[in-house]
Short mmCIF file of C-alpha atoms and ligand atoms in Angstrom, two decimals:
data_model
loop_
_atom_site.label_atom_id
_atom_site.label_comp_id
_atom_site.label_asym_id
_atom_site.label_seq_id
_atom_site.Cartn_x
_atom_site.Cartn_y
_atom_site.Cartn_z
CA MET A 1 -23.98 7.29 -12.08
CA THR A 2 -24.83 5.65 -15.47
CA THR A 3 -23.40 2.49 -16.29
CA THR A 4 -22.14 0.84 -19.64
CA ALA A 5 -21.18 -2.84 -20.48
CA PRO A 6 -18.42 -3.36 -17.63
CA GLU A 7 -15.82 -4.50 -20.31
CA THR A 8 -15.72 -1.14 -21.84
CA LEU A 9 -14.72 0.59 -18.86
CA THR A 10 -10.91 1.86 -18.25
CA GLU A 11 -9.52 0.10 -14.69
CA TYR A 12 -8.07 2.30 -12.30
CA GLN A 13 -6.71 1.58 -8.97
CA LEU A 14 -5.56 3.62 -5.54
CA PHE A 15 -1.84 4.57 -5.51
CA ILE A 16 -0.42 3.78 -1.85
CA ASP A 17 3.23 2.95 -0.84
CA GLY A 18 4.52 2.94 -4.73
CA ARG A 19 2.08 0.12 -5.66
CA PHE A 20 -1.46 0.37 -7.47
CA VAL A 21 -3.71 -1.46 -5.25
CA PRO A 22 -7.72 -2.32 -4.94
CA SER A 23 -9.50 -0.41 -2.10
CA SER A 24 -9.37 -2.34 1.04
CA ASP A 25 -12.89 -3.80 0.83
CA GLY A 26 -12.62 -4.67 -2.87
CA SER A 27 -15.30 -2.15 -3.84
CA THR A 28 -15.30 0.01 -6.85
CA TYR A 29 -17.35 2.83 -8.80
CA GLU A 30 -17.68 4.32 -11.79
CA SER A 31 -16.65 7.58 -13.20
CA GLU A 32 -19.01 9.23 -15.85
CA ASP A 33 -18.06 10.96 -19.07
CA PRO A 34 -20.00 14.31 -18.81
CA TYR A 35 -20.11 14.55 -22.97
CA THR A 36 -21.88 11.12 -23.42
CA CYS A 37 -23.12 10.87 -19.88
CA ALA A 38 -21.89 7.40 -19.69
CA SER A 39 -19.54 5.57 -17.45
CA TRP A 40 -16.40 5.08 -18.98
CA ALA A 41 -13.87 4.24 -16.31
CA ARG A 42 -14.15 1.81 -13.10
CA ILE A 43 -12.23 3.34 -10.23
CA ALA A 44 -11.14 1.60 -6.87
CA ASP A 45 -13.46 3.19 -4.28
CA GLY A 46 -11.07 4.03 -1.37
CA THR A 47 -11.78 3.79 2.23
CA THR A 48 -10.92 5.32 5.38
CA ALA A 49 -8.52 2.13 5.88
CA ASP A 50 -7.03 3.02 2.68
CA VAL A 51 -6.29 6.67 3.99
CA ASP A 52 -4.83 5.05 6.76
CA ARG A 53 -2.73 3.16 4.90
CA ALA A 54 -1.53 5.96 2.72
CA VAL A 55 -0.83 8.50 5.57
CA ASP A 56 1.49 5.70 7.24
CA ALA A 57 3.36 5.13 3.72
CA ALA A 58 3.61 8.92 3.56
CA ARG A 59 4.98 9.35 7.41
CA ARG A 60 7.42 6.27 6.62
CA ALA A 61 8.77 7.92 3.55
CA LEU A 62 9.39 10.98 5.25
CA SER A 63 11.96 9.28 7.69
CA GLY A 64 13.17 6.96 4.86
CA GLU A 65 15.15 7.39 1.74
CA TRP A 66 13.03 10.31 0.53
CA GLY A 67 13.40 11.99 4.12
CA ARG A 68 17.41 12.17 3.52
CA MET A 69 17.40 12.94 -0.09
CA PRO A 70 19.50 15.90 -1.09
CA GLY A 71 17.58 18.40 -2.85
CA LYS A 72 19.31 18.18 -6.01
CA GLU A 73 18.17 14.47 -5.97
CA ARG A 74 14.81 15.65 -5.35
CA ALA A 75 14.99 18.16 -8.28
CA ARG A 76 16.24 15.38 -10.45
CA LEU A 77 13.15 13.11 -9.66
CA MET A 78 10.70 16.20 -10.07
CA ARG A 79 12.61 16.98 -13.42
CA ARG A 80 12.02 13.40 -14.71
CA LEU A 81 8.74 13.42 -14.04
CA ALA A 82 8.08 16.60 -15.86
CA ASP A 83 9.68 14.90 -19.12
CA ILE A 84 7.38 12.07 -18.37
CA VAL A 85 4.44 14.23 -18.18
CA GLU A 86 5.49 15.59 -21.16
CA ARG A 87 5.82 12.61 -23.06
CA GLU A 88 2.28 11.37 -21.79
CA SER A 89 0.65 14.89 -22.14
CA GLY A 90 -1.75 13.31 -24.86
CA ALA A 91 -2.84 10.43 -23.06
CA LEU A 92 -3.48 12.74 -19.58
CA ALA A 93 -5.04 15.42 -21.58
CA ASP A 94 -7.42 12.77 -22.95
CA VAL A 95 -7.97 11.30 -19.25
CA GLU A 96 -8.86 14.66 -18.20
CA THR A 97 -11.03 15.56 -21.14
CA ARG A 98 -13.15 12.07 -20.54
CA ASP A 99 -13.83 12.60 -16.57
CA ASN A 100 -14.09 16.38 -16.65
CA GLY A 101 -15.29 17.46 -20.29
CA LYS A 102 -12.77 20.02 -20.60
CA PRO A 103 -12.04 20.78 -24.19
CA PHE A 104 -8.87 18.71 -25.21
CA ARG A 105 -7.32 21.68 -26.40
CA ASP A 106 -7.48 23.26 -22.79
CA ALA A 107 -6.58 20.16 -21.12
CA ASN A 108 -3.44 19.66 -23.24
CA ALA A 109 -2.31 23.05 -22.38
CA GLN A 110 -3.27 22.42 -18.73
CA VAL A 111 -1.06 19.12 -18.94
CA ALA A 112 2.02 21.33 -20.38
CA TYR A 113 1.28 23.53 -17.31
CA VAL A 114 1.89 20.45 -15.04
CA ALA A 115 5.60 19.77 -16.26
CA ASP A 116 6.06 23.72 -15.65
CA TRP A 117 5.24 23.49 -12.14
CA LEU A 118 7.37 20.77 -11.68
CA ARG A 119 10.36 22.16 -13.18
CA TYR A 120 9.97 25.47 -11.72
CA PHE A 121 9.62 24.13 -8.25
CA ALA A 122 12.56 21.59 -8.92
CA GLY A 123 14.91 24.28 -9.21
CA HIS A 124 14.12 25.45 -5.47
CA ALA A 125 14.66 22.02 -4.34
CA ASP A 126 18.77 22.59 -3.68
CA LYS A 127 17.76 26.45 -2.84
CA ILE A 128 15.99 25.83 0.60
CA GLU A 129 18.04 28.20 2.80
CA GLY A 130 17.91 29.14 6.61
CA ARG A 131 19.39 32.43 7.94
CA ALA A 132 22.52 33.00 10.47
CA PHE A 133 22.27 35.62 13.37
CA SER A 134 25.60 36.02 14.91
CA ASP A 135 24.33 39.17 16.94
CA ALA A 136 21.11 37.64 18.37
CA HIS A 137 22.36 37.66 21.80
CA PRO A 138 25.58 38.19 23.70
CA ASN A 139 27.70 34.73 23.19
CA PHE A 140 25.34 33.50 21.15
CA PHE A 141 25.22 32.23 17.55
CA ALA A 142 21.86 31.28 15.95
CA TYR A 143 20.68 30.01 13.04
CA THR A 144 17.56 28.70 10.89
CA VAL A 145 16.76 25.60 8.86
CA ARG A 146 13.95 25.10 6.88
CA GLN A 147 12.56 21.54 7.05
CA PRO A 148 9.49 19.99 5.42
CA VAL A 149 6.54 20.48 7.02
CA GLY A 150 5.61 16.75 6.89
CA VAL A 151 2.89 14.89 5.22
CA VAL A 152 0.58 16.98 3.03
CA GLY A 153 -3.16 15.75 2.77
CA ALA A 154 -4.38 17.74 -0.68
CA ILE A 155 -8.19 17.78 -0.93
CA LEU A 156 -8.89 18.25 -4.94
CA PRO A 157 -11.96 19.67 -6.86
CA TRP A 158 -13.11 18.45 -10.04
CA ASN A 159 -12.51 21.70 -12.34
CA ALA A 160 -9.26 21.47 -12.96
CA PRO A 161 -7.69 18.05 -11.34
CA LEU A 162 -4.17 17.98 -12.79
CA ILE A 163 -3.09 21.53 -12.75
CA LEU A 164 -4.66 21.91 -9.24
CA LEU A 165 -2.79 19.10 -8.18
CA ALA A 166 0.21 20.38 -9.27
CA PHE A 167 -0.10 23.65 -7.71
CA LYS A 168 0.19 21.53 -4.06
CA LEU A 169 2.58 18.84 -5.26
CA ALA A 170 5.38 20.66 -6.90
CA PRO A 171 6.15 22.92 -3.80
CA ALA A 172 5.57 20.00 -1.57
CA LEU A 173 7.91 17.92 -3.26
CA ALA A 174 10.36 20.51 -3.90
CA ALA A 175 10.43 21.40 0.19
CA GLY A 176 10.86 17.62 1.20
CA CYS A 177 7.21 16.72 2.22
CA THR A 178 5.19 13.59 1.26
CA PHE A 179 1.88 13.70 -0.16
CA VAL A 180 -1.68 11.92 -0.14
CA ALA A 181 -4.01 13.26 -2.82
CA LYS A 182 -7.91 12.81 -2.33
CA PRO A 183 -9.20 13.87 -5.99
CA SER A 184 -12.89 14.51 -6.33
CA GLU A 185 -15.16 11.74 -6.77
CA PHE A 186 -16.43 13.10 -10.12
CA THR A 187 -12.64 13.40 -11.62
CA PRO A 188 -10.72 10.82 -10.02
CA ALA A 189 -8.48 9.42 -12.99
CA SER A 190 -5.78 11.80 -13.81
CA ALA A 191 -4.57 11.55 -10.43
CA LEU A 192 -4.40 8.03 -10.85
CA ALA A 193 -2.88 8.52 -14.04
CA LEU A 194 -0.33 10.86 -12.90
CA ALA A 195 0.33 8.15 -10.40
CA ALA A 196 1.87 6.09 -13.10
CA CYS A 197 4.16 8.49 -14.05
CA VAL A 198 5.33 9.37 -10.64
CA GLU A 199 5.84 5.79 -10.35
CA GLU A 200 7.96 5.24 -13.39
CA ALA A 201 10.01 8.68 -12.58
CA GLY A 202 11.65 6.22 -9.51
CA PHE A 203 10.32 8.21 -6.10
CA PRO A 204 10.48 6.31 -3.34
CA PRO A 205 7.59 4.46 -2.13
CA GLY A 206 5.25 6.64 -0.10
CA VAL A 207 6.28 9.91 -1.64
CA PHE A 208 3.11 10.15 -3.40
CA ASN A 209 -0.32 8.50 -2.79
CA VAL A 210 -3.64 8.52 -4.40
CA VAL A 211 -6.90 7.68 -2.44
CA ALA A 212 -10.15 8.13 -4.70
CA GLY A 213 -13.19 7.46 -3.04
CA SER A 214 -16.56 8.16 -3.49
CA SER A 215 -17.71 8.61 0.03
CA ARG A 216 -17.39 11.80 1.60
CA ALA A 217 -15.72 9.89 4.38
CA VAL A 218 -12.46 9.67 2.82
CA GLY A 219 -11.64 12.94 2.39
CA ALA A 220 -13.24 14.14 5.77
CA HIS A 221 -10.90 11.00 7.21
CA LEU A 222 -7.75 12.73 5.50
CA VAL A 223 -8.07 16.02 6.63
CA ALA A 224 -8.86 15.20 10.23
CA HIS A 225 -6.14 12.58 10.26
CA HIS A 226 -3.45 13.30 12.87
CA GLY A 227 -0.78 11.74 10.70
CA VAL A 228 -1.34 14.48 8.18
CA ASP A 229 0.59 17.63 9.05
CA LYS A 230 -0.82 20.30 6.09
CA VAL A 231 -3.82 20.21 4.34
CA ALA A 232 -3.97 22.14 1.11
CA PHE A 233 -7.32 22.08 -0.18
CA THR A 234 -9.12 23.64 -3.38
CA GLY A 235 -12.85 23.83 -3.49
CA SER A 236 -15.91 25.79 -2.61
CA THR A 237 -16.03 28.28 0.47
CA ALA A 238 -18.53 26.36 2.83
CA THR A 239 -16.37 22.95 2.37
CA GLY A 240 -12.94 24.95 2.77
CA ILE A 241 -14.21 26.09 6.21
CA ALA A 242 -15.36 22.44 7.38
CA VAL A 243 -12.03 21.55 5.96
CA ALA A 244 -9.76 24.05 7.98
CA GLN A 245 -12.13 23.54 10.97
CA ALA A 246 -11.10 19.56 10.68
CA ALA A 247 -7.28 20.33 10.09
CA LEU A 248 -7.41 22.75 13.01
CA GLY A 249 -8.85 20.19 15.23
CA HIS A 250 -5.37 18.80 15.22
CA LEU A 251 -3.26 21.85 14.28
CA ALA A 252 -2.58 20.94 10.73
CA ALA A 253 -1.24 23.92 8.58
CA VAL A 254 -3.74 24.88 6.10
CA THR A 255 -4.04 26.41 2.88
CA LEU A 256 -7.63 27.01 1.09
CA GLU A 257 -7.99 28.06 -2.75
CA LEU A 258 -11.88 28.85 -2.31
CA GLY A 259 -14.72 30.48 -4.88
CA GLY A 260 -14.95 33.60 -6.38
CA LYS A 261 -17.20 36.39 -8.02
CA SER A 262 -14.47 38.06 -9.51
CA PRO A 263 -15.33 41.60 -11.23
CA GLN A 264 -13.86 42.77 -14.66
CA LEU A 265 -13.86 46.56 -15.17
CA VAL A 266 -14.08 47.88 -18.50
CA PHE A 267 -13.42 51.63 -18.60
CA ALA A 268 -14.27 53.79 -21.59
CA ASP A 269 -11.24 54.05 -22.91
CA ALA A 270 -10.28 50.41 -23.04
CA ASP A 271 -9.34 48.61 -26.25
CA LEU A 272 -12.81 47.04 -26.91
CA ASP A 273 -11.58 44.43 -29.14
CA GLN A 274 -9.17 43.37 -26.80
CA ALA A 275 -11.33 43.56 -23.67
CA THR A 276 -14.08 41.59 -25.52
CA ASN A 277 -11.55 38.91 -26.04
CA GLY A 278 -10.41 38.83 -22.73
CA LEU A 279 -13.97 38.66 -21.27
CA ILE A 280 -14.62 35.94 -23.29
CA ALA A 281 -11.36 34.21 -21.95
CA GLY A 282 -12.34 35.29 -18.23
CA VAL A 283 -15.52 33.44 -18.23
CA PHE A 284 -16.50 31.23 -20.93
CA ALA A 285 -13.08 29.31 -21.29
CA ALA A 286 -13.71 25.77 -19.45
CA SER A 287 -17.65 26.67 -19.61
CA GLY A 288 -16.76 29.09 -16.53
CA GLN A 289 -15.77 26.40 -14.36
CA PHE A 290 -12.70 28.07 -12.67
CA CYS A 291 -12.42 29.90 -9.65
CA THR A 292 -11.07 33.04 -10.99
CA ALA A 293 -14.02 33.22 -13.63
CA GLY A 294 -14.76 37.03 -14.33
CA SER A 295 -18.52 36.91 -13.95
CA ARG A 296 -19.57 40.46 -12.81
CA ILE A 297 -18.60 42.80 -15.75
CA LEU A 298 -18.54 46.19 -14.70
CA VAL A 299 -18.87 48.77 -17.72
CA HIS A 300 -18.51 52.55 -18.12
CA ARG A 301 -21.98 53.47 -19.31
CA ASP A 302 -20.60 54.92 -22.18
CA VAL A 303 -19.61 51.74 -23.93
CA HIS A 304 -22.32 49.46 -22.00
CA ASP A 305 -24.29 48.98 -24.98
CA GLU A 306 -21.45 48.34 -27.38
CA LEU A 307 -19.43 45.83 -25.13
CA ALA A 308 -23.24 43.77 -24.57
CA GLN A 309 -23.52 43.53 -28.23
CA ARG A 310 -20.08 42.87 -29.05
CA LEU A 311 -19.90 40.36 -26.32
CA ARG A 312 -22.98 38.59 -27.40
CA SER A 313 -22.07 38.18 -31.13
CA ARG A 314 -18.83 36.69 -30.02
CA ALA A 315 -20.49 34.29 -27.65
CA GLU A 316 -22.87 33.22 -30.31
CA GLN A 317 -19.57 32.07 -32.33
CA ILE A 318 -18.53 29.84 -29.74
CA ARG A 319 -18.19 26.48 -30.83
CA ILE A 320 -19.93 23.97 -28.32
CA GLY A 321 -19.80 20.12 -28.65
CA ASP A 322 -17.81 17.10 -28.23
CA PRO A 323 -14.84 18.41 -26.09
CA ARG A 324 -12.45 16.01 -27.69
CA ASP A 325 -13.19 17.76 -30.97
CA PRO A 326 -9.76 20.04 -31.58
CA GLU A 327 -12.33 22.57 -33.18
CA ILE A 328 -14.45 22.92 -30.13
CA ASP A 329 -14.39 25.87 -27.57
CA LEU A 330 -16.44 24.64 -25.10
CA GLY A 331 -17.69 21.26 -23.68
CA PRO A 332 -20.34 20.18 -20.95
CA ILE A 333 -20.35 21.24 -17.42
CA SER A 334 -18.40 18.62 -15.92
CA THR A 335 -21.04 17.12 -13.42
CA GLY A 336 -24.65 16.65 -13.06
CA PRO A 337 -25.23 18.58 -9.77
CA GLN A 338 -22.77 21.42 -11.18
CA TYR A 339 -25.14 21.52 -14.33
CA ALA A 340 -28.24 21.75 -11.98
CA ARG A 341 -26.57 24.19 -9.89
CA VAL A 342 -26.19 26.41 -13.19
CA ALA A 343 -29.64 26.27 -14.69
CA GLU A 344 -31.23 27.14 -11.32
CA LEU A 345 -29.16 30.16 -11.40
CA LEU A 346 -30.07 31.08 -14.91
CA ASN A 347 -33.99 30.42 -13.75
CA SER A 348 -32.96 32.73 -10.80
CA ALA A 349 -31.79 35.49 -13.20
CA ALA A 350 -34.76 35.37 -15.30
CA ALA A 351 -37.22 35.30 -12.45
CA GLU A 352 -35.45 38.39 -11.18
CA GLY A 353 -36.05 40.42 -14.32
CA ALA A 354 -32.42 39.86 -15.92
CA GLY A 355 -32.14 40.33 -19.74
CA VAL A 356 -31.13 36.39 -20.62
CA PRO A 357 -30.76 35.99 -24.69
CA LYS A 358 -32.38 33.76 -26.76
CA SER A 359 -28.92 32.45 -27.78
CA GLY A 360 -27.91 31.71 -24.11
CA GLY A 361 -29.09 29.12 -21.41
CA VAL A 362 -29.20 25.40 -21.45
CA ALA A 363 -28.66 23.63 -24.37
CA PRO A 364 -30.32 19.96 -24.23
CA GLU A 365 -30.14 19.46 -27.88
CA VAL A 366 -26.36 19.67 -27.56
CA GLY A 367 -26.24 17.23 -24.43
CA ARG A 368 -27.71 16.74 -21.19
CA TYR A 369 -25.30 18.82 -19.01
CA PHE A 370 -24.46 21.68 -21.53
CA VAL A 371 -25.10 25.30 -21.23
CA ARG A 372 -24.57 28.09 -24.09
CA PRO A 373 -22.34 30.95 -23.35
CA THR A 374 -24.94 33.14 -21.95
CA VAL A 375 -24.41 37.28 -21.36
CA LEU A 376 -27.08 38.59 -19.22
CA THR A 377 -28.05 42.42 -19.05
CA ASP A 378 -30.37 44.59 -16.70
CA VAL A 379 -28.88 42.56 -13.96
CA THR A 380 -27.85 44.16 -10.61
CA LEU A 381 -25.54 43.61 -7.75
CA SER A 382 -28.37 42.18 -5.87
CA MET A 383 -29.53 39.57 -7.86
CA GLN A 384 -28.54 36.01 -6.69
CA VAL A 385 -26.60 35.44 -10.24
CA MET A 386 -24.58 38.39 -9.43
CA ARG A 387 -23.79 37.50 -5.89
CA GLU A 388 -23.00 33.70 -5.82
CA GLU A 389 -20.43 31.72 -7.71
CA ILE A 390 -21.82 30.25 -10.62
CA PHE A 391 -19.06 28.15 -12.00
CA GLY A 392 -20.70 27.99 -15.63
CA PRO A 393 -20.61 30.02 -18.89
CA VAL A 394 -22.70 32.93 -17.71
CA VAL A 395 -21.74 36.45 -17.26
CA GLY A 396 -23.81 39.67 -16.16
CA LEU A 397 -23.01 43.46 -17.03
CA ILE A 398 -23.71 46.32 -14.90
CA PRO A 399 -22.82 49.80 -16.16
CA PHE A 400 -20.93 52.44 -13.93
CA ASP A 401 -20.14 56.24 -14.29
CA THR A 402 -17.13 56.86 -12.08
CA GLU A 403 -13.90 55.16 -11.18
CA ASP A 404 -15.04 55.25 -7.57
CA GLU A 405 -18.53 53.69 -8.36
CA ALA A 406 -16.77 50.79 -10.28
CA VAL A 407 -14.47 50.15 -7.18
CA ALA A 408 -17.15 50.03 -4.78
CA MET A 409 -19.08 47.70 -7.07
CA ALA A 410 -16.20 45.43 -7.48
CA ASN A 411 -15.45 45.05 -3.71
CA ASP A 412 -19.02 44.68 -3.13
CA THR A 413 -18.90 41.00 -2.67
CA PRO A 414 -17.77 38.68 0.33
CA TYR A 415 -15.02 37.08 -2.32
CA GLY A 416 -11.86 38.57 -2.97
CA LEU A 417 -10.10 35.95 -5.48
CA ALA A 418 -9.12 38.00 -8.94
CA ALA A 419 -10.22 40.94 -10.78
CA GLY A 420 -9.76 42.23 -14.33
CA ILE A 421 -8.97 45.98 -15.31
CA TRP A 422 -9.28 46.84 -19.11
CA THR A 423 -8.15 50.33 -19.86
CA ARG A 424 -5.55 52.35 -22.05
CA ASP A 425 -4.75 54.73 -18.98
CA VAL A 426 -1.71 53.55 -17.22
CA ARG A 427 -2.19 55.71 -13.99
CA ARG A 428 -5.75 54.52 -13.73
CA SER A 429 -4.39 50.80 -13.98
CA HIS A 430 -2.42 51.06 -11.10
CA ARG A 431 -4.75 53.06 -8.96
CA VAL A 432 -7.59 50.78 -9.49
CA ALA A 433 -5.51 47.85 -8.92
CA ASP A 434 -4.53 49.01 -5.60
CA ARG A 435 -8.06 49.34 -4.45
CA LEU A 436 -9.27 46.24 -5.47
CA GLN A 437 -9.78 43.88 -2.87
CA ALA A 438 -8.29 40.64 -4.52
CA GLY A 439 -5.35 38.13 -4.71
CA THR A 440 -4.85 38.39 -8.37
CA VAL A 441 -5.30 41.61 -10.56
CA TRP A 442 -4.88 41.45 -14.36
CA VAL A 443 -4.93 44.45 -16.56
CA ASN A 444 -5.89 44.13 -19.72
CA ALA A 445 -5.48 40.47 -19.90
CA TYR A 446 -7.26 37.47 -17.67
CA ARG A 447 -6.66 33.79 -16.81
CA THR A 448 -2.87 34.04 -16.90
CA ASN A 449 -0.64 32.09 -14.46
CA SER A 450 2.61 31.28 -13.83
CA PRO A 451 4.54 28.90 -11.28
CA GLY A 452 6.25 31.71 -9.85
CA VAL A 453 3.73 34.25 -9.06
CA PRO A 454 1.79 33.81 -5.85
CA PHE A 455 -1.97 33.03 -6.39
CA GLY A 456 -4.60 33.01 -3.63
CA GLY A 457 -7.53 34.87 -2.31
CA MET A 458 -8.51 37.33 0.02
CA LYS A 459 -11.62 37.60 2.18
CA ALA A 460 -13.75 34.41 1.67
CA SER A 461 -11.99 33.40 -1.19
CA GLY A 462 -9.05 31.82 0.75
CA LEU A 463 -5.92 31.57 3.24
CA GLY A 464 -2.38 31.63 2.01
CA ARG A 465 -0.92 31.35 -1.25
CA GLU A 466 -0.28 29.12 -4.08
CA ASN A 467 2.81 29.23 -6.52
CA GLY A 468 5.80 31.21 -6.08
CA GLN A 469 7.99 31.42 -2.93
CA GLU A 470 4.86 31.84 -0.81
CA ALA A 471 3.52 28.19 -1.78
CA LEU A 472 7.19 26.76 -1.04
CA ASP A 473 7.22 28.73 2.41
CA SER A 474 3.58 26.90 3.14
CA TYR A 475 5.42 23.47 2.84
CA LEU A 476 8.48 24.40 5.04
CA GLU A 477 8.59 25.00 8.94
CA THR A 478 11.59 27.04 10.47
CA LYS A 479 13.77 25.54 13.09
CA SER A 480 15.81 27.93 15.23
CA VAL A 481 18.93 26.58 16.53
CA TRP A 482 20.69 28.49 19.09
CA ILE A 483 24.66 27.71 19.91
CA GLU A 484 26.00 28.83 23.18
CA LEU A 485 29.51 30.36 22.98
CA ALA A 486 30.40 31.53 25.97
CA ASP A 487 32.04 28.90 28.38
CA GLU A 488 30.50 29.63 31.35
CA SER A 489 27.52 28.85 33.75
CA ARG A 490 24.39 31.16 34.13
CA ASP A 491 21.97 32.03 36.43
CA PRO A 492 19.20 29.40 35.78
CA PHE A 493 16.48 31.69 37.29
CA ARG A 494 17.51 34.51 35.11
CA ILE A 495 15.92 34.47 31.46
CA GLY A 496 18.85 34.92 28.81
P1 NDP B 501 -16.68 20.86 -2.38
O1 NDP B 501 -15.83 22.02 -1.95
O2 NDP B 501 -17.46 20.76 -1.78
O3 NDP B 501 -15.81 19.69 -3.07
C1 NDP B 501 -14.29 20.01 -3.69
C2 NDP B 501 -13.53 18.79 -2.80
O4 NDP B 501 -13.58 18.74 -1.25
C3 NDP B 501 -13.97 17.49 -3.22
O5 NDP B 501 -12.70 16.62 -3.47
C4 NDP B 501 -15.04 16.88 -2.32
O6 NDP B 501 -14.87 15.67 -2.08
C5 NDP B 501 -14.20 17.45 -1.11
N1 NDP B 501 -14.82 17.44 0.06
C6 NDP B 501 -16.41 17.28 0.36
N2 NDP B 501 -16.52 17.85 1.47
C7 NDP B 501 -15.62 17.81 2.29
C8 NDP B 501 -15.24 17.29 3.46
N3 NDP B 501 -16.09 17.55 4.69
N4 NDP B 501 -13.99 17.05 3.99
C9 NDP B 501 -13.22 16.75 3.00
N5 NDP B 501 -13.11 16.45 1.69
C10 NDP B 501 -14.64 17.58 1.33
O7 NDP B 501 -17.30 21.35 -4.04
P2 NDP B 501 -18.48 21.02 -5.05
O8 NDP B 501 -17.74 20.05 -5.98
O9 NDP B 501 -19.66 20.70 -3.98
O10 NDP B 501 -18.92 22.17 -5.92
C11 NDP B 501 -19.49 23.44 -5.55
C12 NDP B 501 -19.13 24.53 -5.95
O11 NDP B 501 -17.98 24.98 -5.20
C13 NDP B 501 -19.42 24.77 -7.35
O12 NDP B 501 -20.68 25.00 -7.56
C14 NDP B 501 -18.18 26.04 -7.60
O13 NDP B 501 -19.02 26.92 -7.02
C15 NDP B 501 -17.32 25.62 -6.20
N6 NDP B 501 -16.26 25.17 -6.48
C16 NDP B 501 -14.78 25.85 -6.62
C17 NDP B 501 -13.58 25.45 -6.75
C18 NDP B 501 -12.34 26.42 -7.22
O14 NDP B 501 -11.78 26.21 -7.79
N7 NDP B 501 -12.56 27.25 -5.81
C19 NDP B 501 -13.47 24.12 -7.13
C20 NDP B 501 -14.76 23.46 -7.27
C21 NDP B 501 -15.87 23.74 -6.89
P3 NDP B 501 -16.34 14.87 -3.38
O15 NDP B 501 -15.90 15.02 -4.43
O16 NDP B 501 -16.06 13.38 -2.70
O17 NDP B 501 -17.31 15.32 -2.57
#
């Protein structure tokens, strides 16, 4: 990464056992601002020894004050944390924008979500209940209790670091788990900034730990660590599979939130004004760097040309530039490798015969990692750009003639994360939603989320769900307790 004068860099240390600490070997690395392409922060460069320290602290916290704390007290701490996050929202959003290049407007909204997530799951912390079985077996009473799964190891991506951390942290805290976060090497700062809020909120030491690190060994060590009871991962499908294999090596529970190639189906009866706006939100917001990006637009042939024209003219109005400028809609691609990947996919699209508008493509005149919103036409489902996750502001349009054909094309992908349906026909919307292989289907909307609504992928897009009751359940173990009621001895060699 590029370096600047050391005195201009903001310093971040690891957060382990309730304290900010340097890495065990004293090393640091620099984090780049993708807009200026200069280093802006110096980060303590965690090691596998730091992971060990963090996991040990998290285990101690489980059997200490935190482990004994009633749900309503955990809820109180979580609400206090939400208040602090809200108070610090401008600063946290600024950190996110500097590290990730996300426009401040969007980063600010995502920080507000962090507080929402904490408050929503705080409401669950004192409502974790088991079941009673008075008739499970003659002369027995049985009941279940729900207990925290234990230490959570969270591997985070760079595209929406804070909110994707909150998706995991909020239910984990509500359940009574402890937490070790390993942020992406590209965007470590916001998790470490959040740690300062956790410290101020007064959580016992070891409940929340952050080990940043530039080496792949740090995350790999965390997910393979025998002291970790559950691994929560967001990132690419290939890495997710490797992470799950490492976690299963010591029988840790796993949730995986992985990639997508989400379709947006636009029927001839759709409100094209609303659809255009939603399609723009669904693929150009955050420079298309979100897992649910609706990068395959399947559109009825009757409205194909009109929609393509509307999308291109709207795309040309998108303001790109300095993400800290509140008037800017679209910032840079977040990392150098990701910029190279998007550029490569654009080249492949052109080579395979796609229509690439002059107003689209890479934009070196704006900055080194900039890509203009690009609406591709004359694409087919077999092209690389229409099969692989792009994670950039690029979308392709493919015409269809019938509902069956649209559904078949939508499902013709290894992924199954999300889909959008644009139609005024309420019967069609339910019919098609039922047939789409996707964990989330939006109708006449896109990129909406809530802490209470489960989120996750089918097929190669993931395992398990984040958000909602499903998320809380995934941070809990169920224990069954059997009480003998009869005061008599049994035949020891007969089950029962
Ligand atoms: P990765 O999936 O490789 O990285 C995500 C996280 O996993 C990072 O924190 C990374 O750490 C960590 N990691 C990588 N390898 C291991 C391992 N063996 N054990 C434990 N942790 C590991 O994503 P990339 O950043 O390489 O992005 C590649 C593509 O993934 C993108 O182009 C995009 O298509 C997709 N992606 C999808 C996301 C989603 O939201 N579903 C999010 C991000 C990317 P480190 O930073 O140190 O490498």
